Structure formats: structure tokens, C-alpha cells
Amino acid sequence: MSVIVKINGQELEAAGGQTILQVAQENGIEIPNLCYDPELKPEGACRMCVVEVEDSGQLVTACTTEVSEDLVVNTESEKVVRMRKLLLELLLANHEQECLTCDKAGACNLQDYAYKYDLEDSRFKGRMRKYEGIVSDNPFFIRDNEKCILCRKCVNICDQVQREAAIGFEDRGFETTVTTAFDRPLEEVNCQFCGMCLNACPTGALMEKDAMGKARNWELDKVETTCPYCGVGCQLELNVKDNEIVKVTTNRDNVNRGQTCVKGKFGLDFVTNEDRLTKPLMKVDGEFKEVSWDEAFDTVAKRFGKIKEEYGGEAAAGLSSAKCTNEENYLMQKFMRAVMGTNTVDHCARLCHSSTVAGLAKSFGSGAMTNSINEIENADTIFVTGSNTTEAHPVIALRVKKAQKNGGKLVVADPRKIDLVKYADLWLQHKPGTDVALLNGLMHVIIRDGLLDEEYIENRTENFSAVEDIVEKYTPEYVSEITTVPAEDIVKAAHMYGEAERASILYAMGITQHTSGTDNVLSIACLAMLTGNVGKESTGVNPLRGQNNVQGACDLGALPNVYPGYQAVDDPEINKKFEEAWGVELSDEVGYTVTEIFDAIEEDKVKALYVMGENPVLSDPDSNHIREALEDAEFVVVQDIFMSETAEYADVILPAASFAEKDGTFTNSERKVQRVRKAIDPVGETKADWEIFTELANRMGYDWDYNHPSEITDEIASVSPIYGGIRYDRIEEDGLQWPCLDYDHSGTMYLHEGEFARGLGQFNPAEYMPPQEEPDKDYPYVLTTGRRLFHFHTGTMSRNAEALDAHYPEELMEMNIADAEKLGVGEGDKVKVSSRRGTVESKVTISERVPEGLVFMSFHFAESAANVLTNPALDPVAKIPEYKVCAINIEKVS
Amino acid sequence: MMTTVKDRCPGCDGNEQDERYDELDKVIAEYKGKPGALIPVLHAAQKIFKYLPEEVQDYVARGLEMSPSEVYGVTTFYSFFSTTPQGEYKIGVCMGTACYVKGAGKLIEEIEKELGISVGETTPDEKFTLVQTRCIGACGLAPVLTVNDDVHGRLTPDEIPGILAKYRD
């Protein structure tokens, strides 16, 4: 119900239940406030937002007072101003005026309001709170309690949004201080270092450590761009002075709504790390020497030209990059296809979500996340499986936590007791690799107990009988035997999911990185369709994409079987379309996948490899095999921002510009195409990847004429229907979600509304198959791998980010106390970990996150490279390796 | 965080089980999941342990699935909760107006001298804790002090050693 209110003489329509502050802000009327945040319950603590109600003459806080019909308020009456001045004077009485040297000056609400209300000083003189020094107990930020005005925002954000409550209040009254429990250092408590407390702090009490003393706020240029870490696609403001990113801030009108994680907030200084590659390098007699771009370009063009001439284009292979922009991925695949004449171009999506693309395309007709990130918090039940969301997609985890706080049910299925379990209504701890059995068990109960959506199944899907046939034998008891999950929990979970009006499934690599990866995804699709949870708001099957632009790299055809927009290379009509668009003859033969490329090198079918922004030595399974293949290759080009383990094997290294040094677009996990903007000049002699490909193509005799990435995007729109409506001027303010078919199309929030992309949704249930490698006498433990909050992928970025690496400098393999006791291993001890493929050393942390018999390692650290151990056994359909299960042995290193 | 024997037995060598935690477990089980559980649990914990050391606050936080900072916020907010060890006997010297005028200050000086501690402190043998109290309503007996539930009135400083001796053994 709407009401009419009058604010400062202006008649405004407002929705019932809105507060005065919300209505004012919506209509551009600013009301000073120090403790309000739209993500928080109104606190009403600072009292700065007082406004005068005309009828009664009363002062009320705008943040807590709901509007009512005919309410008339004045936000700047004499009485209001007098009160605000008094409040400010009271705050200033206990706040040293150090604005001359304070890093917050120019972005400080307290300072701004003092200026607005013309206050030089306070009438009140008395005792001031004194603290010894500032709290500097972590590499990311400082706390200066003398500047704290106790607005409670940081404490409330930590409690209500991050839901960690790492900080709180100590003592009371005048002595109240914001601190951790027992004043413990932040690094020793459950702080996630998301930095949201800093983003919210209205004064200089919380400040980015690295930015201190570097710039006044008015000297900083804020460049809005997309975070280069995970697939959430957070919009960040790079605050730049003298070609340096001084700090990172956010604003609200975007996917992350002003929220951040530690990597986006504190992990972008890798850009100007002194170890950046700045000049082209060529290997001469086994040593790299610096060369000019001219020489580098000539060499690469000549060698690739020669290989094409001698062996044909199919002897070349390209590894594109989920870290690079859409435009660059487009040019990479165009280079391989149009210039070299091969479809062998692939990238690390093969290793993360190829089973998703295969499984969901078969079930629904499209392999992408069906729904949007902001829809998650309105789901009634969220089923998270194989996603360590708080560490791998921290901002999405905030939405999950919010949904649960709002009364939604959270079911987590994971072999490890991941952080999300803390918030879960139910945790299913299944044995690694038993996902199909678990999902079949859930479906069995849903059918048995009549929780299915018969109308939906009838009207929108096909092949339902196959599900009935297969899941019949997967009784809770039978599934319990396979998964070790108690039968009654399987029933409970099925009911929580099946009874929800809107149920959303989130999953990631715990589902996809198995030899049964495609079957896992197909089964998830079955579960969702069975209950009618696809094609509606706040539901869906939502694969969380790992890299900033892995969605885009797939969309733009950095895959061996499809052109941009998932158009098959072996479809004659499509092939003809691209031949006409690019003006060359094209191969209709599907190329090699990432995993096949390295085999093909060893079999001498591939001679030359072009690697853009990838590090297969650390990221691909069975590292030793990758190293051997790289040795064998005739010619290897690596284009990267840092020297990497893979670049060591290159003949030519081309130094690339980072995300902060170029324009472009990334497509996030929810299919949203967002801008990447140049914030600083390219470091050293680096060049943007799109510039490098343009120059190379020209040197190889092709007339590529791109002067700016926006021109590439226009070409993409002309050949790829799902990107048909993407143009830079349309995504200036906010991105667009594909499918976006033409320049009038407003994008697609969720997929498959009314009809699946393939017409009818297809049930493709699967039988449970055990993982390829199971523990035995020689290798009695199971290793599972994944990510940690403080690092990313092979560490090329995060390990060159100073604070991140200082905080988390080495691998700590997680091991259950029972196993630790058996092996005589203590916290921090070193162990030797071996599989059938190799051996690495790692330190150990004893943790109840893993059950007995299971250990966990991340793959961020070259010093403890987990992928030396992992099993390259492939899913037969998607060719994704089984990273999540391999058998290992552990020995203590004395 | 994981519960080990050591967590359950602050101050011991990690091999023996501290039975007080079994009692606390029962209280936590009773209140867990109920709104406003923290304060009654802390009350009980203080009764069991005599005070609320860090370990006990952490234990309560784990048990109630709360952040330790929330527990710490409550224990430092309410003066009823004590985070330092309390003696077996709590000596409360009344500093209400009547007692103050009648020389309660002298009593405190004498106790401090006898026990070698200041107001707010506990003797190393954990026998006595000395605190000042507000008026206890026994002004007719001023100056007054209490030792746990016993009231001693119309005192002079020279009676202090005798009173303390009664509780010493």
C-alpha cells in the first residue's frame, strides 16, 4: 500500500513500511547519518538522522521511523539543525581533530557534517578516551579507536552481513571499545578480512594499512572496474594516484552491493609488484634474454607461420584464459581458428565446469547459471553441494547466509565441514565421489513422498520415466551405505528441498571435478526439474564459476567445439557464417581439449603451443606429465603478467598488461557482461592481450584493424546472438545479462522461463559409479583439493599480493586428529604426500573440517603442488579430470 | 575450532578431565537454541567456576554456537560477571553514606594491609576477594562488612584480624 508524505514541502509517494530515510534517499533528499547502512537493521544509535515531524514538533530518527499517510517532516528545520549540532559537538568532544593528517579527510562523514553545520570545535571539554597506539595486528588494515565514534556499523556488518561477529564491544558507557574477544589479534580470531567494516566506517577508525600516508582522498581518481579474482564479478573502485592503486573501495548499485572479500579489497597490489614481466623475453641457449617487441613479434609470427606451413594449422594449440577479457578471448580463438586454421583452443574451464556445460546443455539447452546472484537470498531452501562458498565465492556466500538468516533453509552436502556448515540447517557429510548416489537418494524420497511437481514434469520436461526407473533402488538405506550419510538425514534433506516454494541449488567443483562429473550435473538437473525449480525466480541450478571471466571465455568460443555463442564448429551453416564474417576458410573439425592437448604434444600431433594467462603446470592434474609435454613441444609462447611455472618452458614470453591497465569486459557467473576499465598505464613495456593478437595477426598477413576493445565487442555482437545486444554505451552504468539478443533487449535475469532453451527439459538420470581411484593398502588416504579464501588458483596474482601472501604464506594440509595421532604428526609438522604420480611435501594443520581418512590440500602453492598428486583420469563426456578424489600415502618428515 | 581434553581442562596438563565442564555441558544443553540463552548460561558457569576465565567463555561460545566476541561483550558489560578469579570468601565493605562516615575506609585499609591485596583483588591462595559495596541497608550497624552471607557490624579496624582468622582455616 502506498502513502503520500511531504518531506521539506515536497509531496512524495512512498511504499508502506518504508522509513523516512529510505523515502528521502530514494528521492535524492540527503539526511545526515552515521550508523545507517541499507544492508543492516536500522540501529538508531547515532541520532544524526533526526527530522522534525510538523504536527507534533517532535524529533524522530528517520532511519527507524516508518512513513504514514500525510506525514509531514522537515529534515533541516532550525530545531533539527540545533540537535544535529549538539550531537556533533558531543562526538567532537571525544574525538581529536586531526583532520590535517588524517587519511580519511575528504571522505569522512564526521568531518563533512562538521563542515555542513559549521562547527569548528565543541563547547564540551572533558576527559577523552585514550588508547595506546593504533591496533595493527594484521597485514590488511588498522584500527584507531581514538577516531571511533561507536556508531556500531562495523560490529553490525560483521555480525549481520558477514555473520562472523569477529568483533564486538568491550565494557560499557564511556569505556566502550570495539575489539575482538579478549582483545585477541584479528589474525587469531574468525575475521575473514573482507574489509566491509572499513567500507562502512564513517570516520578514520578503520583504514587500509597500505594506503596510509599515500594520498589525500581528493587526489584520488576512482576508476570503476570488475574484480579479477573469482566469478562473482564484484564492482570495485580502484583509487588511483600517480599511476598507483592506492586502495580499493566500492559503491552500492551493483552485484556486490558494496560488499567485498579480502582478495578484491586487499589483494590487487600484484598489479604493481616489482616482479611483473615488463619486457618480452626469448630463450637463448636455455637462458631468457630481453628482446624488443619487434623481435618477439617477428619470432612468434615466423615460427607459427612455419609450423602451419610444415605441419598444417592443426599442429598448433592455444590455451586461452579465463582471466583475460571477453575481447581478448574472442581474438585468441579467432587467431587460432582464422589465422592458424585449427579449432584446438581451450582453456581452464575444461578443468572446472566442462561437465556443467555438457550436463546442463543436454538437460536444459544452456550450460550457464540459470538464475542471478541477487535472487539467492529470497530462496526458501538453498542446497549447496560441492561448493566451499565462503572461501571460493565469498560475496555469494553472504547472500546464502542472508537467505538463512531470513528464515530460509540451508542444506549443505560436502565431505568437509566447510564454514557454511556453521549456518546450515542440515549437513550431509557424504563420502567424496558419491554425489550421484546422494542425489538419487534425494530424488527417490521426493518421488516416494509425493513431493514432485507433476504439472511441471508433464508440461515442461521429457524422459521422466527414466528417473523413476533408475532411482527406485536408491532407498535412503541403500544410499546411506554408499555415502555414509544417515538415512534419516537423506529424508530430511529431500523434504527441505522438495517442500520449498523456491529452492535453489548452488554447486561448484565438488560436483564437476569427478570422473562422474557430467553424471553429477545431469543428476542435479533432474533434482531441480523434478520439483519444478528451474525457470522461476530464486530457484535454479546455479554452477558458481570460479574465475572472473571463465563464463566469458566459454561464451566467446575459447572451446574446441564451438564458435562464440556456443555455435558448433561442425555445423556447416554456422561454419559458413563465420567464414563469411572473418573472410577465411575455417576447419569444421573439433579440436583438442586442454587435457588432450598435452597428450597430443607427446604423440607429436601438436608442435606449437600458445598459452595466454594460464599456468597448466600448477593447475592441471599430474603436473609431471604436463612438464614433460612442455619440454617436448617444438615451440611454446607464454603470454602472462608474471613469470610462472609454465613460462619457464616457453621459447618466447610476452609481457601482458593486467586487468587494471586495459579496457574490456568480463562476464560473471550470472552471465552479466560488465566493464573492465583502464585505471593505470601499462607497467613497463607490457601490452594488452588484444593488442598483442592484433599485431601478430597482422604480421602473419591478416588485416586486423582493432583500435579499441569496444570495436571487438561490436564484432562479437554481430556474430554471437546471445551477445547481440552488448555494446559499451549500454553497459556503462550497469552490465547486461545474456541472452541479450539485440540493442533493444534488456538482458535476461533468469533462464528457461516458460520454456527451456532446448524446448523441453530432459531428464538424464545416472547410476552411481565409484571414483576411479579408491584408497588401498599402499595409498590408504583420500586426497581432495580446492581453494582457500586468501589465495586464488595457482597464486600468480594472490601470491604476488603482499598482504595476502604475508597472511597465508604456505600450504597447510588439513588432517583429522585421528589420522594425525596415528601418524604422530602435530600442528605445523611437515609430511611427505605421495600418490601413484608423484610426491610433494606440505605442512599439516589438524582440523575437524576433514573426517578420518580424508585430507585436503589447496593447489595455490608451487612449494606443495597438489596437482603433482592428482589423478588425470577423465570424465568420459566432458574430459574433466578427477581433482576431487585420489588415493595417497602420507609419511611424517623427521 | 575443535574441543580437546585440554580445552576442557584449563590449567591442567591435558590428561585429566575437569568435571566442572560436565556440569556446564548440562546447562548448555538445557539452554541451547533458546533465545536469550547466553546470560543464564554465564550465570551458571560463574557459579560452577567461581569466575569466568577466557577458557570458560570460549567454551560457552562454542557450546552455544556463538562468536566469542559476543560472549566477551556480555561478560565485560555486566559488572556481575567476573573475569578474574574470586576468593572462597568475598569480603564486601559497605561504602554507603553511614558506613563511610563511620570509618569504612579505615576498615578497608586494615584489610588491605592484612591480606596484602587492594580492592578488587583476590589473595594468591584464592581465599579472599575484597570489594566495595553500595549501601546494604544495615546502617544501624555501621560500619559494616559482609563475608559471603555473614554480616559483621559496628566494627573497628582492630577487629579485622580476628574476623579474617575465622575464615582462614
Coordinates of C-alpha atoms in Angstrom, one line a residue, chain A residues 159 164-173 179-184 190 422 817 846-848, chain B residues 1-4 52-55 57-58 65 67-70 72-79:
Chain A
D159 CA 27.5 -9.8 12.7
E164 CA 31.1 -14.0 11.9
A165 CA 30.9 -11.4 14.8
A166 CA 34.7 -11.4 14.9
I167 CA 34.5 -8.0 16.6
G168 CA 32.1 -6.7 19.3
F169 CA 32.1 -4.4 22.2
E170 CA 34.1 -4.5 25.4
D171 CA 33.0 -2.8 28.6
R172 CA 30.2 -0.2 28.6
G173 CA 29.4 3.5 28.8
T179 CA 37.5 -5.0 19.8
T180 CA 37.8 -8.8 19.4
A181 CA 37.1 -11.3 22.2
F182 CA 39.8 -10.8 24.9
D183 CA 41.5 -8.3 22.6
R184 CA 42.9 -11.2 20.6
N190 CA 37.4 -15.7 12.9
K422 CA 28.0 -23.4 10.7
I817 CA 43.1 -35.6 14.6
I846 CA 45.0 -30.6 12.4
S847 CA 41.3 -29.9 11.8
E848 CA 37.9 -31.3 12.3
Chain B
M1 CA 37.6 -25.0 16.5
M2 CA 37.8 -28.4 18.0
T3 CA 37.2 -29.5 21.6
T4 CA 40.1 -31.4 23.0
L52 CA 34.6 -16.7 34.0
P53 CA 38.1 -17.3 32.7
E54 CA 38.8 -16.9 29.0
E55 CA 38.6 -20.7 28.5
Q57 CA 33.9 -18.0 27.9
D58 CA 35.3 -19.7 24.8
E65 CA 27.5 -21.7 18.7
S67 CA 31.1 -15.9 18.4
P68 CA 33.4 -15.5 21.4
S69 CA 33.2 -11.7 20.9
E70 CA 29.5 -11.8 21.7
Y72 CA 33.0 -11.3 25.8
G73 CA 30.8 -8.3 25.1
V74 CA 28.3 -9.6 27.7
T75 CA 30.8 -10.6 30.3
T76 CA 32.5 -7.2 30.2
F77 CA 29.3 -5.3 30.1
Y78 CA 27.7 -6.6 33.3
S79 CA 29.6 -6.0 36.5

